[in-house]
Amino acid sequence: LVHELETDTAVIDSVTVAPDGTLLAAANAHGTVFVWQLGEGRKGPILLMEANTIDAQTDAIQLRFTPEGLLAVIGMADGSVEIWLASN
């Protein structure tokens, strides 16, 4: 184990790392996306994105960063796609 990152959820459905290796994002079944800054030694996320705020029970089933790492793209189980800025 190199590093352990923590969330307040029991199940993570999708995980991705930004192309430059500085950010890691994980999505849970409630549409919440957690973003960590890698290499800082912090266990907690630096950013939380509440995906699909209209229906919080829609699963986030795919999660990817764009090639430049500026956007997080979230594919939802209801067929919708959400695009978020990856940094605050």
Backbone as a ProteinNet text record, in pm:
[ID]
protein_1_A
[PRIMARY]
LVHELETDTAVIDSVTVAPDGTLLAAANAHGTVFVWQLGEGRKGPILLMEANTIDAQTDAIQLRFTPEGLLAVIGMADGSVEIWLASN
[TERTIARY]
85.5	0	89	73.8	153.2	87.5	-43.3	-114.6	-261.7	-324.8	-466.8	-542.7	-646.4	-731.5	-866.4	-929.3	-1052.5	-1172.5	-1289.1	-1417.2	-1513.4	-1632.4	-1735	-1835.7	-1795.6	-1885	-1825.7	-1913.2	-1866.6	-1823	-1883.4	-1856.1	-1814.6	-1706.7	-1662.6	-1687.8	-1757.2	-1794.9	-1695.5	-1625.5	-1535.4	-1420.4	-1301.2	-1181.5	-1102.7	-1045.1	-959.9	-851.7	-741.1	-629.7	-612.2	-589.5	-566.1	-441.1	-437	-323.1	-187	-182.1	-53.4	-20.5	-110.4	-85	-102.7	-156	-168.1	-301.4	-406.3	-538.9	-590.4	-661.7	-732.9	-877.8	-970.6	-1113.1	-1179.8	-1276.2	-1352.6	-1499	-1587.4	-1731.1	-1800.5	-1904	-1982.6	-2120	-2199.8	-2330.5	-2432.9	-2403.9	-2498.5	-2465.5	-2368.9	-2334.4	-2237.8	-2174.6	-2075.3	-1938.5	-1863.5	-1728.3	-1631.4	-1533.7	-1430.2	-1303.3	-1235	-1111.1	-999.4	-888.5	-771.2	-654.5	-573.7	-446.2	-341.8	-285.3	-187.9	-53.4	19.1	151.8	153.6	37.2	32.1	29.7	2	-0.8	-129.4	-229	-357.9	-446.5	-517.1	-608.9	-744.1	-785.2	-917.2	-916.1	-1032.7	-1041.1	-1028.1	-978.5	-967.5	-1092.9	-1175.5	-1293	-1400.3	-1524.4	-1639.9	-1731.6	-1774.7	-1869.8	-1994.6	-2106.9	-2233.4	-2296.4	-2269.8	-2320.5	-2470.4	-2536.5	-2678.8	-2761.4	-2762.2	-2831.3	-2983.5	-3039	-3184.4	-3227.2	-3152	-3183.6	-3058.8	-3044.7	-2922.5	-2904.5	-3003	-2990.3	-2938.7	-2907.8	-2855.9	-2708.5	-2672.2	-2533	-2442.1	-2322.8	-2216	-2139.6	-2156.4	-2101	-1968.8	-1937.1	-1808.7	-1754.3	-1624.1	-1559.1	-1426.2	-1403.4	-1278.2	-1238.3	-1108.3	-1057.3	-1036.5	-1052	-1017.4	-865.1	-813.4	-668.9	-581.1	-628.3	-548.9	-568.9	-663.3	-685.4	-764.6	-824	-896.5	-1041.2	-1099.7	-1240.4	-1256.2	-1354.4	-1394.7	-1527	-1535.6	-1656.2	-1717.3	-1846.3	-1914.4	-2030.8	-2029.6	-2141.2	-2233.3	-2360.4	-2457.2	-2540.5	-2593	-2671.7	-2800.5	-2848.9	-2972	-2945.5	-2818.9	-2783.2	-2732.6	-2736.1	-2686.5	-2535.5	-2475	-2331.4	-2313.6	-2230	-2200.8	-2052.8	-2022.9	-1885.4	-1858	-1750.8	-1714.6	-1570.8	-1542.1	-1403.2	-1336	-1218	-1150.7	-1077.9	-1060.2	-992.7	-1079.6	-1054.4	-1132.9	-1053.9
-118.6	0	123.5	205.8	327.8	442.2	456.4	566.1	528	566.1	539.1	671	678.2	796.4	760.9	857.2	828.1	903.6	835.6	898.3	860	917.5	882.6	783.4	713.1	619.3	478.5	378.6	240.4	183.4	231.4	174.4	283.6	258.3	345.9	272.1	338	274.6	298.1	409.9	442.7	527.3	501.8	575.1	612.1	732	773.8	868.9	872	961.4	1057.5	1185	1285.4	1249.2	1286.4	1251.6	1295.1	1405.9	1450.9	1387.5	1301.4	1228.9	1308.4	1429.1	1512.1	1498.8	1455.5	1442.8	1300.8	1255.8	1128.9	1158.4	1102.5	1122	986.2	978.2	856.2	893.7	812.3	838.2	726.5	763.7	661.5	647.5	555.5	524	635.1	735.9	845.5	965.7	950.9	1060.7	1160.5	1129.2	1218.1	1181.6	1282.3	1261.4	1327.8	1250.6	1296.6	1318.1	1430.9	1458.6	1483	1411.6	1427	1483.6	1564.3	1610.8	1508.8	1436	1332.6	1395.1	1329.3	1376.1	1475.5	1512.7	1608.2	1540.6	1410.6	1338.5	1352.2	1422.6	1435.5	1317.5	1265.7	1153.4	1199.3	1317.8	1367.7	1434.2	1435	1497	1649.1	1709	1854.3	1916.1	1832.5	1882.1	1774.2	1812	1722.3	1780.9	1697.6	1740.7	1656.6	1720.4	1648.6	1639.6	1532.6	1513.9	1489.2	1531.2	1505.7	1545	1673.5	1721.8	1708.4	1687.7	1670.2	1535.2	1429.5	1294.8	1234.7	1251.6	1210.1	1059.2	982	836.2	777.5	861.9	812.9	780	658.2	613.8	687.6	719.8	768.1	644	603.5	474.9	485.6	600.6	621.7	757.6	763.1	887	896.3	1007.6	1027.3	1174.7	1197.9	1332.9	1354.2	1477.9	1509.5	1501.7	1488	1469.8	1577.5	1699.7	1805.5	1809.9	1729.4	1719.4	1832.9	1919.5	2034.8	2004.8	1903.7	1872.1	1727.4	1704.7	1569.2	1542.7	1431.5	1394.1	1273.6	1285.1	1182.2	1127.9	997.9	932	872.5	908.7	865.9	748.8	667.5	549.6	585.4	707.5	748	795.3	785.1	824.9	966.8	1043.9	1180.6	1184.1	1293.8	1315.4	1453	1460	1586.8	1618.8	1746.9	1792.5	1897	1876.6	1963.1	2011.6	2130.6	2174.8	2086.6	2037.8	1942.9	2008.8	2137.8	2205.4	2319.4	2359.6	2470.4	2594.1
0	0	0	-100.5	-112.1	-36.1	-51.3	14.9	25.7	133.9	153.5	153.7	71.1	64.1	124.5	191.5	265	209.8	213.2	184.3	295	291.4	389.4	330.5	225.9	159.2	162.6	158.8	167.8	32.8	-76.4	-208	-305.3	-377.4	-484.9	-616.1	-710.6	-836.4	-949.5	-947.7	-1057.6	-1004.6	-1058.3	-1017.4	-1142.2	-1143.8	-1255.1	-1204	-1275.5	-1243.6	-1360.2	-1330.7	-1434.7	-1514.3	-1641.2	-1725.8	-1670.6	-1599.1	-1544.3	-1409.5	-1359	-1235	-1107.7	-1115	-995.2	-924.1	-994.1	-934.7	-949	-847.8	-851.7	-817.9	-894.8	-868.1	-853.2	-761.5	-737.8	-722.9	-781.8	-775.4	-699.7	-623	-553.5	-617.4	-565	-622.6	-605.7	-526.6	-506.2	-592.6	-683.8	-773	-713.7	-601.5	-542.3	-598	-639	-690.1	-592.6	-548	-457.3	-538.7	-519.1	-591.4	-490.8	-510.2	-424.4	-504.3	-438.8	-494.4	-452.5	-548.2	-516.8	-481.2	-394.5	-357.1	-243.3	-189.9	-78.9	57.2	60.9	186.6	265.1	208.8	277.1	243.1	342.9	319.4	268.1	306.1	267.7	132.1	65.4	-66.7	-59.3	-169.5	-177.3	-238	-301.7	-371.3	-373	-347.2	-360.3	-466.4	-559.9	-661.2	-644.4	-619	-606.3	-744	-814	-949.6	-948	-1054.5	-1076.7	-954.5	-921.7	-802.2	-810.4	-928.4	-941.7	-885.8	-916	-869.7	-806.7	-677.5	-608.1	-602.2	-645	-642.1	-773.7	-870.2	-998.1	-983.7	-1018.9	-1007	-1104	-1056.8	-1144.4	-1188.1	-1314.7	-1356.2	-1431.3	-1485.1	-1552	-1512.4	-1495.8	-1453.5	-1525.3	-1594.3	-1666.6	-1660.4	-1671.7	-1692.3	-1842.4	-1887.9	-2026	-2039.9	-2162.6	-2181.7	-2117	-2111.9	-2048.3	-1896.6	-1843.6	-1700.1	-1639.1	-1720.5	-1667.5	-1632.2	-1695.3	-1673.8	-1629.2	-1542.6	-1505.9	-1575.8	-1646.1	-1719.1	-1648.7	-1613.7	-1535.6	-1617.1	-1643.9	-1711.3	-1606.9	-1611.9	-1512.7	-1565.4	-1473.6	-1509.3	-1583	-1566.1	-1635.3	-1778	-1824.3	-1960.2	-1972	-1865.5	-1870.8	-1853.3	-1897.3	-1880.9	-1819	-1717.5	-1651.7	-1670.1	-1690.7	-1708.3	-1601.3	-1525.9	-1414.4	-1430.2	-1380.1	-1368.2	-1266.1	-1296.1	-1207.8	-1091.6	-1095.8	-984.6	-936.4	-813.1	-757.8	-778
[MASK]
++++++++++++++++++++++++++++++++++++++++++++++++++++++++++++++++++++++++++++++++++++++++

